[in-house]
Coordinates of C-alpha atoms and ligand atoms in Angstrom, one line a residue:
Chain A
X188 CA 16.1 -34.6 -38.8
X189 CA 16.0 -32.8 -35.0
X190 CA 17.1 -29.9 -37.1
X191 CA 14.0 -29.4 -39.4
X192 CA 11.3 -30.1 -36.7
X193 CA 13.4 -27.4 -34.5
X194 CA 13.6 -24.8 -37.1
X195 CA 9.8 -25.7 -38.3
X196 CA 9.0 -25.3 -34.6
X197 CA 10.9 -21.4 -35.0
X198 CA 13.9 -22.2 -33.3
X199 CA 16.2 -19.5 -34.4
X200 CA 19.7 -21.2 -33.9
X201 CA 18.0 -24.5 -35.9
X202 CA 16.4 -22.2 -38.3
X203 CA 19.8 -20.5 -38.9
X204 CA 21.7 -23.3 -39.3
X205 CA 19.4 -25.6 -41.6
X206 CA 20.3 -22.2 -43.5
X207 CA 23.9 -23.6 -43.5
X208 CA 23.1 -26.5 -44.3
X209 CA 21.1 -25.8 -47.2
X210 CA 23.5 -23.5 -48.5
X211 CA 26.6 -25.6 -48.6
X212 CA 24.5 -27.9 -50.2
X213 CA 25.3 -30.6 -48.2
X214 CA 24.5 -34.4 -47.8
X215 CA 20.7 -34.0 -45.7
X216 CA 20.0 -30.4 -47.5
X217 CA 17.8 -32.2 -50.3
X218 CA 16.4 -34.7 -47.9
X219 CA 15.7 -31.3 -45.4
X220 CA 13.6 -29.2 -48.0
X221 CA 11.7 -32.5 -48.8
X222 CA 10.7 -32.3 -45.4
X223 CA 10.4 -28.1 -44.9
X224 CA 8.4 -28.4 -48.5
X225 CA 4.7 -29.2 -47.2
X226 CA 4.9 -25.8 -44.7
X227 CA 6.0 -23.2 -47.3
X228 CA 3.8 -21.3 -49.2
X229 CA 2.3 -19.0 -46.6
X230 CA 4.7 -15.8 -46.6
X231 CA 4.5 -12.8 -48.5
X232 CA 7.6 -12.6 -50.7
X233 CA 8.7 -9.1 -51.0
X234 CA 11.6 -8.4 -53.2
X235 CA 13.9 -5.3 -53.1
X236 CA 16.4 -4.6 -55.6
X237 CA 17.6 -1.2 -57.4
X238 CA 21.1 0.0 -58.0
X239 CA 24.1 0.1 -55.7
X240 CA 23.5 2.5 -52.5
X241 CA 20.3 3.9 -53.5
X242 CA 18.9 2.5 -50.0
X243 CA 17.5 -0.7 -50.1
X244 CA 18.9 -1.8 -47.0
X245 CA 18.0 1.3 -45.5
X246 CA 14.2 0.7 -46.3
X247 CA 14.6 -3.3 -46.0
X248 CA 15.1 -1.7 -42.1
X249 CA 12.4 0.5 -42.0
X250 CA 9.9 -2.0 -43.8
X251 CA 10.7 -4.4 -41.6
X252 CA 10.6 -2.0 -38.6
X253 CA 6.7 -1.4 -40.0
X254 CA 5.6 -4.9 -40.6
X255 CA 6.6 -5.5 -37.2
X256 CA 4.7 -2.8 -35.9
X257 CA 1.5 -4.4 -37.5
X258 CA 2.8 -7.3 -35.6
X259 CA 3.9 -9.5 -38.6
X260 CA 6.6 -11.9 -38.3
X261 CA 10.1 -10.5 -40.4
X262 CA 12.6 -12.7 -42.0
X263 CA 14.9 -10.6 -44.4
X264 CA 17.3 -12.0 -46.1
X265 CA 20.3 -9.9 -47.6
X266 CA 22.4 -10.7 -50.6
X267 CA 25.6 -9.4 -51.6
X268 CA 28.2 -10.6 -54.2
X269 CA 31.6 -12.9 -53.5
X270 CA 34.4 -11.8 -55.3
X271 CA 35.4 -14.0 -58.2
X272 CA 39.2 -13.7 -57.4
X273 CA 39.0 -14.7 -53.5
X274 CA 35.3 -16.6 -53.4
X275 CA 35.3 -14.8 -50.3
X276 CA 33.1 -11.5 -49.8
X277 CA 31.9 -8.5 -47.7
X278 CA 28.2 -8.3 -46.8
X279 CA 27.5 -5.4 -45.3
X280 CA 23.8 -5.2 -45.1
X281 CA 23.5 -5.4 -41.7
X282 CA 24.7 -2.6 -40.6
X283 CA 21.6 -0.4 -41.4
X284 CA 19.4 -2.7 -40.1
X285 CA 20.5 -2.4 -36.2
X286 CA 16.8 -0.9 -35.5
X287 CA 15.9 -4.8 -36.0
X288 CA 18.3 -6.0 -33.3
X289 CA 16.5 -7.5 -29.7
X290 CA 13.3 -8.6 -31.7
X291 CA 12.6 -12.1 -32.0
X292 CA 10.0 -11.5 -34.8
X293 CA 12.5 -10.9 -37.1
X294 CA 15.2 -12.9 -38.7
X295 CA 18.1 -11.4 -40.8
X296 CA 20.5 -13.7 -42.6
X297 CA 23.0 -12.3 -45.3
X298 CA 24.0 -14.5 -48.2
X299 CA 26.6 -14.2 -50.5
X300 CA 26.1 -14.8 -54.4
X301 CA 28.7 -17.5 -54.5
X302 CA 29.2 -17.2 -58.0
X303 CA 26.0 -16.7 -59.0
X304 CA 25.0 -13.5 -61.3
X305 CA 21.8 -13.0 -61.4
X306 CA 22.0 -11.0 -57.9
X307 CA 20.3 -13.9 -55.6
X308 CA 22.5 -16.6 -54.8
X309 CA 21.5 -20.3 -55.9
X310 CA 20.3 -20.9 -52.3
X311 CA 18.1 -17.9 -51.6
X312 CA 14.8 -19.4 -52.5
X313 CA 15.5 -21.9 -50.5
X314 CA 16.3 -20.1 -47.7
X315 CA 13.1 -18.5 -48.4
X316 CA 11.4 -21.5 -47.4
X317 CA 13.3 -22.2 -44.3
X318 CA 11.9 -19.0 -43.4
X319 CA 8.8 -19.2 -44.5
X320 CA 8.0 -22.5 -43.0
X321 CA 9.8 -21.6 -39.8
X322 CA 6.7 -19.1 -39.7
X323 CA 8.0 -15.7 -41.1
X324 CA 5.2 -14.2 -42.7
X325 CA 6.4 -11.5 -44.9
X326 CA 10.3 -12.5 -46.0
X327 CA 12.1 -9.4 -47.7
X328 CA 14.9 -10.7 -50.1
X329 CA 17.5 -7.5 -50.7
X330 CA 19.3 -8.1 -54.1
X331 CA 22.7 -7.5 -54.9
X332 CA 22.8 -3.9 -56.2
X333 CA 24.7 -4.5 -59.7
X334 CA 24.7 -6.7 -62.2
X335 CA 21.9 -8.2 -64.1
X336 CA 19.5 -9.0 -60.5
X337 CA 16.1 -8.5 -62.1
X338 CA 14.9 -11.3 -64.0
X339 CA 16.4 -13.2 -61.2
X340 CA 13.9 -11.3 -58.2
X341 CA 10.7 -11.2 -60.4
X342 CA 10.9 -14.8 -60.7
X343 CA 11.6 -15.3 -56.9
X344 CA 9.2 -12.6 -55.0
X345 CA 5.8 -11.5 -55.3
X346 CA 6.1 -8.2 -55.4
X347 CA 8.8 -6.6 -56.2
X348 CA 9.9 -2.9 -55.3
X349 CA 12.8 -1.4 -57.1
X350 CA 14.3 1.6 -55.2
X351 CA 15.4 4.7 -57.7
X352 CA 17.5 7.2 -56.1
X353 CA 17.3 11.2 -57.8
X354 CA 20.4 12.9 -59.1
X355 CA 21.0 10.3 -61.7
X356 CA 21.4 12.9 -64.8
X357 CA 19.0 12.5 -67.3
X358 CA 15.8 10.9 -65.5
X359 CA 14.8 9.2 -68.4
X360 CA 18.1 7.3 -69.4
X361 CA 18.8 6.4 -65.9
X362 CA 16.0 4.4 -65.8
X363 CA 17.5 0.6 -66.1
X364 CA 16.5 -0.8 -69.3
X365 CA 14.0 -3.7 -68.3
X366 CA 13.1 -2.5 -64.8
X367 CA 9.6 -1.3 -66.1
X368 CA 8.9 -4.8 -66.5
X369 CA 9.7 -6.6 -63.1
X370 CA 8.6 -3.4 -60.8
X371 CA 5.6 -3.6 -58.6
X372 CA 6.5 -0.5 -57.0
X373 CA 8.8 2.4 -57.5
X374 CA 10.6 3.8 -54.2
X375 CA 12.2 6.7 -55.3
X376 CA 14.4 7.0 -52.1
X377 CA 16.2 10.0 -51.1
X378 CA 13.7 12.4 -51.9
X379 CA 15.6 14.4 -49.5
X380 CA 17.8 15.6 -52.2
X381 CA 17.2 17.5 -55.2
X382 CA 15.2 16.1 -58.2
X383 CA 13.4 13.4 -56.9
X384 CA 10.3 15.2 -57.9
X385 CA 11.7 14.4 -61.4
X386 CA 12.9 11.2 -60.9
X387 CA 9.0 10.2 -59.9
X388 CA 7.7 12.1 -62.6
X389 CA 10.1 10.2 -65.3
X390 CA 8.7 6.9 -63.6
X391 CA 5.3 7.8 -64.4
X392 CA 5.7 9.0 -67.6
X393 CA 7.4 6.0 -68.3
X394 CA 4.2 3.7 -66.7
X395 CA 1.6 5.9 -68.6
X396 CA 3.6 5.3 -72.0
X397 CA 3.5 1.6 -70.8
X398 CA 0.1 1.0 -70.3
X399 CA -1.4 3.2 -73.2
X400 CA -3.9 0.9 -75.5
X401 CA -1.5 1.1 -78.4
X402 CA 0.8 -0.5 -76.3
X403 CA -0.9 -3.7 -76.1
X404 CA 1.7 -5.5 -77.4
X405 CA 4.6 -4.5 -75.4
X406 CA 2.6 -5.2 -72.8
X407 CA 2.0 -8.8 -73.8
X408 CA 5.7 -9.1 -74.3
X409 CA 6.4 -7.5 -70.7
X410 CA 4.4 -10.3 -69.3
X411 CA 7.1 -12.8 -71.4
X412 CA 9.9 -10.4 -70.5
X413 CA 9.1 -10.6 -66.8
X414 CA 8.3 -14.5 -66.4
X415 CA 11.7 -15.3 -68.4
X416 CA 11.0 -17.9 -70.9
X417 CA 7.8 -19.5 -70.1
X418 CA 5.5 -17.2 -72.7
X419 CA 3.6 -19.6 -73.4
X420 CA 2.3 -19.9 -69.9
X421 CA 2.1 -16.5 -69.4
X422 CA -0.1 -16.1 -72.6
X423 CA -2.5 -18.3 -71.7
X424 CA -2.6 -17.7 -67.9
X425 CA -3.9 -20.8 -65.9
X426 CA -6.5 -19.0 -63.9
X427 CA -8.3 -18.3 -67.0
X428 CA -10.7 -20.6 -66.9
X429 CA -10.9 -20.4 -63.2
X430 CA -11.8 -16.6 -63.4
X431 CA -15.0 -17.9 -65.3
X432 CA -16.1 -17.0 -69.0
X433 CA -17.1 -13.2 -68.8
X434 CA -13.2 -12.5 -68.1
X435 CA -12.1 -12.5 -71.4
X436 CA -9.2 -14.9 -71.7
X437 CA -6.3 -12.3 -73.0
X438 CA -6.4 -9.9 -70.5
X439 CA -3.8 -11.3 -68.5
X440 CA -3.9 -10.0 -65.0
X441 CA -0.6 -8.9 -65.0
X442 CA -1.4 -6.2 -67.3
X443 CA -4.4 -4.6 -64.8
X444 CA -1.4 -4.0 -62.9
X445 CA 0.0 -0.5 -62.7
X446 CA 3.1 0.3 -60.6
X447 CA 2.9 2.2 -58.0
X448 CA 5.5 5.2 -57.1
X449 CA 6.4 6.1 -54.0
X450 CA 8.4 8.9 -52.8
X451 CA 10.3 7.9 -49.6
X452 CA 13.3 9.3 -47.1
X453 CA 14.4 5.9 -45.8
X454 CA 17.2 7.9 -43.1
X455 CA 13.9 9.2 -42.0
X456 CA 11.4 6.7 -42.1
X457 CA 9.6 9.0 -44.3
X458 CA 7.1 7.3 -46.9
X459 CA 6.9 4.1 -45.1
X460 CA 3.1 4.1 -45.1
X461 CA 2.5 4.6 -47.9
X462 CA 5.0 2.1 -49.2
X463 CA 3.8 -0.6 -46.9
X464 CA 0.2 0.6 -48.7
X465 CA 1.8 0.0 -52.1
X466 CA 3.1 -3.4 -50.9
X467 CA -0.2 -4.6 -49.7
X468 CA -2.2 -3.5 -52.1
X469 CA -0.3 -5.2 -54.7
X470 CA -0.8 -8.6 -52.3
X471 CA -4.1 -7.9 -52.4
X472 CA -4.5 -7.5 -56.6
X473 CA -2.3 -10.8 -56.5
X474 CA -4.9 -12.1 -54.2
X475 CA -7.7 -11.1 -56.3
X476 CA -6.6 -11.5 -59.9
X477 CA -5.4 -15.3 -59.2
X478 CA -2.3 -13.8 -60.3
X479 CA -0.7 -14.7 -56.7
X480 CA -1.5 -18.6 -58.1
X481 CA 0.1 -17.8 -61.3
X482 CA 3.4 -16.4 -60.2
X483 CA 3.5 -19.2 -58.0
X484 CA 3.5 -21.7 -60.4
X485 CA 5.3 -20.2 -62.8
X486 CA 8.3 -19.8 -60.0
X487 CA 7.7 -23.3 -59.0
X488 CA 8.3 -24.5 -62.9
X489 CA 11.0 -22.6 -63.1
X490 CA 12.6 -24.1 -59.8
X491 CA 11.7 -27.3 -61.2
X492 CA 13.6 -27.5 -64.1
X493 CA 16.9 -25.4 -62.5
X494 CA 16.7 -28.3 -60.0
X495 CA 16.5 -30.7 -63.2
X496 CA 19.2 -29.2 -65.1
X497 CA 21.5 -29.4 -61.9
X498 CA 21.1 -32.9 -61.2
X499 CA 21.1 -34.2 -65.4
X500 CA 24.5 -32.2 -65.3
X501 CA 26.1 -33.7 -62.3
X502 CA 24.5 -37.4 -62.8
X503 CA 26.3 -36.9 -66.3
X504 CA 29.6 -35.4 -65.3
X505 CA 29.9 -38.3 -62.9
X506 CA 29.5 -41.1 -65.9
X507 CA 32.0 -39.5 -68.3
X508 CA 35.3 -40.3 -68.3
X509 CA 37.8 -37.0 -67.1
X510 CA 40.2 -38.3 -69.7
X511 CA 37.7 -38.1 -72.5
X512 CA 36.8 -35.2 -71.0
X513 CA 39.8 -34.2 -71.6
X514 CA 40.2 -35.2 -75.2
X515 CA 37.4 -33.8 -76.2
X516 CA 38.0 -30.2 -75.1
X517 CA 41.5 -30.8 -76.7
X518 CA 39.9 -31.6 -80.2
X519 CA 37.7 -28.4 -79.9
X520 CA 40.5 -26.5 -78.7
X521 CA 42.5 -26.8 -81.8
X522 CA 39.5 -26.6 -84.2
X523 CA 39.7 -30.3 -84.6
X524 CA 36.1 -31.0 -83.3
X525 CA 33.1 -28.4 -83.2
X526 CA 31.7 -28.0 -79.5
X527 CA 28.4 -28.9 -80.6
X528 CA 29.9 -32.2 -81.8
X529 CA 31.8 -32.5 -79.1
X530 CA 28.6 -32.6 -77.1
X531 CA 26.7 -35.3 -78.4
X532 CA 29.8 -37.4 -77.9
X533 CA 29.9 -36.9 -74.4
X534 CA 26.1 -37.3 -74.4
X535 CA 26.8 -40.6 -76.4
X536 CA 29.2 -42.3 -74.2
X537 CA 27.5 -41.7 -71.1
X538 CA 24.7 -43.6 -72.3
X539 CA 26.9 -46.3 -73.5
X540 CA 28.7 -46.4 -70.4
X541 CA 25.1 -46.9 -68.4
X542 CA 24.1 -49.7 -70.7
X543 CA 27.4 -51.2 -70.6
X544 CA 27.2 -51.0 -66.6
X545 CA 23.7 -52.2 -66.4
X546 CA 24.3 -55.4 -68.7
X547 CA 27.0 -56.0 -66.0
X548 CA 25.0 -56.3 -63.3
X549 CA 22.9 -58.2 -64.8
Chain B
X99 CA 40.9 -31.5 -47.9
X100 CA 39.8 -29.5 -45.3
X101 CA 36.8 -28.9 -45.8
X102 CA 37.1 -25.4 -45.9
X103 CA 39.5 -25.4 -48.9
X104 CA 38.8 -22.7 -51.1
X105 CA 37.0 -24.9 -53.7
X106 CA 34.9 -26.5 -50.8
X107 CA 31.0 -25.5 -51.0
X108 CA 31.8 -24.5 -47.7
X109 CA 32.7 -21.5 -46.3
X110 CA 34.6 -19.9 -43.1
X111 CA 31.8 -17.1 -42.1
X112 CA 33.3 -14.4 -39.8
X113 CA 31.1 -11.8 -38.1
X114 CA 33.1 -8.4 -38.1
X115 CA 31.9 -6.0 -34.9
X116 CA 33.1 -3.2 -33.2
X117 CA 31.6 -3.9 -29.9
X118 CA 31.8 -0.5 -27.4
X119 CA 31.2 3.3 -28.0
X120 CA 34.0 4.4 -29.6
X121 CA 33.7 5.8 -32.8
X122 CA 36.1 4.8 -36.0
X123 CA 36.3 1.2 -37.6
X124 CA 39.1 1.4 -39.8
X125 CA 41.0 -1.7 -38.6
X126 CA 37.9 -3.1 -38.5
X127 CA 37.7 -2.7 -42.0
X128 CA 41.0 -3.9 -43.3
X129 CA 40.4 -7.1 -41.2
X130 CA 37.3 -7.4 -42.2
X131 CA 39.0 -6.6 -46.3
X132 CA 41.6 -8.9 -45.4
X133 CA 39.4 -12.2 -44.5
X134 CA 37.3 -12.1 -47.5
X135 CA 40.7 -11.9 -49.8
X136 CA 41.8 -15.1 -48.0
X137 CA 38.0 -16.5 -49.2
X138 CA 36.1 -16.0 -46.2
X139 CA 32.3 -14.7 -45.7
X140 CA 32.7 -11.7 -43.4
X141 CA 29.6 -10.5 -42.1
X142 CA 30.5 -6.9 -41.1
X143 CA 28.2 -5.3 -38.8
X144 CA 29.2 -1.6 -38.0
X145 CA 30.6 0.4 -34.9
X146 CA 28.8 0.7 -31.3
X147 CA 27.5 -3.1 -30.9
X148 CA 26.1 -4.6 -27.7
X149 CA 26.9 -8.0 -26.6
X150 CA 23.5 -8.7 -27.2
X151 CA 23.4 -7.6 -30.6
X152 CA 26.7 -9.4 -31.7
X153 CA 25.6 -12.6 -30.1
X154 CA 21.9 -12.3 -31.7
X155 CA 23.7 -11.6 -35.0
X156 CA 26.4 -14.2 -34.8
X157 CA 23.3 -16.6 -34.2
X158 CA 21.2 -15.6 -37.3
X159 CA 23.7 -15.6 -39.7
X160 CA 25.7 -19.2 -38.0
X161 CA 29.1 -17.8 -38.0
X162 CA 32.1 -20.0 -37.6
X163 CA 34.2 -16.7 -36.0
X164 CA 33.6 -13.7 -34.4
X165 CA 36.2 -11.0 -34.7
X166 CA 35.9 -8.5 -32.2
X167 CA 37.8 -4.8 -32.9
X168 CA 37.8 -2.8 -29.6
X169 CA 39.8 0.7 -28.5
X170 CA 38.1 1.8 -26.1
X171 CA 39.2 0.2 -22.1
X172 CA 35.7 -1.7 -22.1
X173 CA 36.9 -4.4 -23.2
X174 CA 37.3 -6.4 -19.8
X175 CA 33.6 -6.4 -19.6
X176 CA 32.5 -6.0 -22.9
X177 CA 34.4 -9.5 -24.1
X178 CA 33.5 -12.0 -21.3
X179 CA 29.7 -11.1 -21.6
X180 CA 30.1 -11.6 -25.4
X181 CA 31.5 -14.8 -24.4
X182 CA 28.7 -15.6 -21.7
X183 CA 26.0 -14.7 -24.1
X184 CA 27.5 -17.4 -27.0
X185 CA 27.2 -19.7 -24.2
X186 CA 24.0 -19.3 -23.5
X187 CA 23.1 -19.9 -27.3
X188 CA 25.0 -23.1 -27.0
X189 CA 27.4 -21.6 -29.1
X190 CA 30.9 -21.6 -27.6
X191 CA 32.0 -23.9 -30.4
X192 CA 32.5 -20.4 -32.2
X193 CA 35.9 -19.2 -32.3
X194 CA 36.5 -15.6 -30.7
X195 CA 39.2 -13.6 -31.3
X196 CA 40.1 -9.8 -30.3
X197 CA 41.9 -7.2 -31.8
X198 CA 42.7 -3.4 -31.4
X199 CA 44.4 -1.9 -28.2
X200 CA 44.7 -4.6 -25.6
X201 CA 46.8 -4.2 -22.9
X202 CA 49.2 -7.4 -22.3
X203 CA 48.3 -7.6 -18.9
X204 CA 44.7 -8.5 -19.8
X205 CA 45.4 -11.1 -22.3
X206 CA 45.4 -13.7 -19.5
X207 CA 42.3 -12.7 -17.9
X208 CA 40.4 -12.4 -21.8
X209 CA 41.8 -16.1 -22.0
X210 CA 39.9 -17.3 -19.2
X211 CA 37.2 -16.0 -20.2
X212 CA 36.9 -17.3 -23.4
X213 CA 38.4 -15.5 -26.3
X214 CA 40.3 -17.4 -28.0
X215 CA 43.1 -15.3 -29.8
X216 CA 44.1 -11.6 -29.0
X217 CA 45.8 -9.9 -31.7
X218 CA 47.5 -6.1 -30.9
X219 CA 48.4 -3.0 -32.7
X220 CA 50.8 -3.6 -36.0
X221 CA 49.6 -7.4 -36.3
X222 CA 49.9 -8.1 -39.9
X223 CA 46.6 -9.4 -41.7
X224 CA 48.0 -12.8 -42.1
X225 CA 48.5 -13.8 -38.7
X226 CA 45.0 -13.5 -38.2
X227 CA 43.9 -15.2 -41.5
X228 CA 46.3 -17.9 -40.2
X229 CA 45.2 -18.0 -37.0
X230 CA 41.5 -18.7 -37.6
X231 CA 42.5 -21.5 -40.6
X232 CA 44.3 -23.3 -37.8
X233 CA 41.8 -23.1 -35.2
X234 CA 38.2 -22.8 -36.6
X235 CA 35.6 -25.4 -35.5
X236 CA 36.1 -28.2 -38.3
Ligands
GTP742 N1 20.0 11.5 -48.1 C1 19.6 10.2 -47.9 N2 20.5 9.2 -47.8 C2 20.0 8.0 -47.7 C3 18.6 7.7 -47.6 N3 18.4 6.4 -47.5 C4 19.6 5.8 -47.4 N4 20.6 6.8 -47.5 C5 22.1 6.6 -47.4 O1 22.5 6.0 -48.6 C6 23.6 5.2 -48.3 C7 23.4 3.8 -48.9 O2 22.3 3.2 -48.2 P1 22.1 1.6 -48.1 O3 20.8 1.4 -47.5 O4 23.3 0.9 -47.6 O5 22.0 1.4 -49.7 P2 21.9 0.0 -50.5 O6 21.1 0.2 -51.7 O7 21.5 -1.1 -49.6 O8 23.4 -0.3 -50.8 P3 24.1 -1.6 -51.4 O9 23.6 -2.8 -50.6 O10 25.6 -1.4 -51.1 O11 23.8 -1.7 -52.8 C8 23.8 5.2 -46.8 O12 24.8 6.1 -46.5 C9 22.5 5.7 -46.3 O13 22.6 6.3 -45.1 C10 17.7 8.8 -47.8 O14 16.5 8.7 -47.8 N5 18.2 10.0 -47.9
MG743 MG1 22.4 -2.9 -49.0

């Protein structure tokens, strides 16, 4: 375990290649984060996603470039999809982040999605907390620019900042159904070019609609929308209590939020400021509101059960049998055997087999 | 099966650069095309790279290969010190291979100094893809 205490101790070659490690979920990578576990929790977990080449790796290069100047520690990490034909890919992130080049306060890794679609890859929260354990204090995670990324980012960061670029046609219709929901902050980048006034001014229309009193419900649902499936926590927020009896106990915090917009030129650093402002004062409202606790947990339950679902579903491919397997997925195949059936089955024999096996020892 | 078969977890991971000042990366670019249609991760990191900044990048994202693309006549200097500086970052189990306009007569000294495979003008993509199957770190 030389690897983890070097990486933990900021190495940058351990630190890079514990990354490996973890991604090509080998052998020691569960017994690694076991060990990493106990140091994470410290960063800032800033999230930037928005469509393709609207500038997120652009500003990923000029946030960074400003945390550093405040004299924060960097880690970014940059995701980009692998092609489902080759499982090979491009990631090209990099190359607008040379400004970050020669400082050893930042750390950039690119990952690729490696066939997963919610635009992170299956290892990037745990790259995460390599980084954040190795001692990165803020860690910027740059989505994949397509696809359905959102749910995926909200659940992963802590404040998430979705760039908008202008020139999009109708302002209003260009705005991604659902990205209301997960944004912290707007960056409406290029506001070099015509109609990013209206592009910003579309956003906030959008928010004001969005946080209107006769819109308490939608925004009780955005809280569900934006935590996935756990509404239940998300009605009945866990800092309730904790926040003492005068708070009254539906007013999730989430909801105090509003979005903040931010017009930005990210080729010229302009709107940095006040986008780092945005960033840090949404930290701080986390901070405040308990909210930062929430989020937490509900990532951590989240991660939980993903974690749970992977290891049921490879503890029980290994006890079936490929040739019923097999036989099975024939049966359904010609309409022989409903997939739902054909499930229980499986589930069926596994446990037989186990018993079966166990008795044996015996 | 190698490990690096296709259905493997793992992956080959090949940093792309264009070390030098000269100005257009289109080879670069179909390399750097042709490697991730053969199922490799190519980190591709843009024209005008120092040594510094391809080994500080080949070191944060744990590459198994750098490609290096080079036209301009640096290369005699440019190479070796990318070579030195993997070193240094007790990294010279990466493999290091060169493309673009090298003239024979240098192969021998690049060689020596470290780079592993030289590929010249009208090379078809596969060589290379080949190439680095056959000789990457296993
Ligand atoms: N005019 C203008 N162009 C910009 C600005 N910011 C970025 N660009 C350009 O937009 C293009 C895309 O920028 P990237 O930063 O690569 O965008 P991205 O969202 O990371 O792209 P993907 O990762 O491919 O989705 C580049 O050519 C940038 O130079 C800006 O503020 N104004
Ligand atoms: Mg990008």
């Amino acid at each position: 375990m030389e690897l983890v205490e070097a990486a933990l101790a900021g190495n940058r070659r351990a630190i890079a290649r514990l990354i490996t490690r973890i991604e090509n979920d080998g052998d020691d990578a569960h017994a690694s984060l076991s060990q990493i576990y106990p140091y994470t929790g410290q960063a800032h977990i800033v999230g930037i996603t928005g469509a393709p080449g609207t500038g997120k790796s652009t500003l990923v290069n000029e946030l960074a470039k400003a945390f550093r100047a405040a004299n924060r520690q960097v880690g970014v990490i940059a995701v980009d999809p692998t092609s489902p034909f080759s499982g090979g890919a491009i990631l090209g992130d990099r190359v607008r982040m040379r400004d970050l080049a020669g400082d050893s306060g930042v750390f950039v890794r690119s990952m690729a999605t490696r066939g997963s679609l919610g635009g992170l890859a299956r290892a990037t929260a745990d790259a995460i907390k390599v980084l954040d354990a190795a001692g990165f204090e803020v860690v910027i995670v740059e989505t994949v620019g397509a696809g359905q990324s959102e749910v995926e980012i909200a659940e992963t960061a802590h404040t998430v900042v979705v760039v908008e670029a202008p020139g999009m046609g109708d302002e209003v219709q260009a705005i991604k159904a659902g990205i209301l929901e997960i944004a912290d902050v707007f960056a409406v980048n290029k506001a070099d070019r015509e109609g990013a006034d209206r592009t910003a001014a579309a956003l906030e229309m959008m928010l004001d609609l969005d946080q209107t009193p006769s819109s308490q419900t939608r925004s009780a649902s955005r809280i569900v929308i934006h935590h996935g499936q756990l509404m239940e926590v998300a009605q009945h927020p866990p800092h309730s209590t904790a926040t003492g009896p005068d708070v009254p106990n539906d007013v999730s915090a989430s909801r105090r939020w509003r979005p903040i917009v931010v017009k930005t030129i990210a080729l010229r650093g302009d709107g940095i400021p006040e986008l780092i402002q945005a960033i840090a004062d949404h930290r701080q409202y986390l901070e405040t509101s308990n909210e930062l606790a929430h989020r937490n947990r509900i990532r951590l339950t989240n991660e939980l059960e993903h974690i749970l679902r992977d290891e049921l579903m490879d503890q029980l491919l290994k006890k079936i049998d490929p040739s019923i397997l097999v036989s099975l997925m024939t049966q359904v195949a010609d309409r022989e055997l409903d997939p739902y059936t054909a499930a229980r089955q499986l589930l069926k024999n596994s446990y037989k087999g186990k018993r079966q096996r166990r008795s044996g020892d015996a | 099966m190698s490990k690096y078969h296709p259905t493997a977890k793992q992956k080959i991971r090949v940093l792309v650069a264009k070390p030098g000042l000269d100005g257009h990366d289109r080879g670069a670019k179909v390399v750097a095309r042709a490697l991730r249609d053969a199922g490799m991760e190519v980190i591709y990191t843009g024209l005008r790279q120092t040594p510094e900044m391809i080994a500080e990048a080949a070191l944060q994202e744990d590459v198994d290969v750098i490609g290096l693309s080079v036209l301009s006549g640096a290369h005699t200097v440019l190479l070796p010190r990318i070579v030195e500086l993997l070193r240094q970052n007790d990294m010279s189990d990466v493999l290091v291979i060169a493309g673009g306009i090298i003239p024979d007569e240098d192969v021998p000294l690049l060689k020596e100094a470290g780079v592993h495979g030289t590929f010249g003008p009208g090379t078809l993509t596969e060589d290379i893809v080949k190439f680095i199957q056959e000789h990457v770190r296993e």
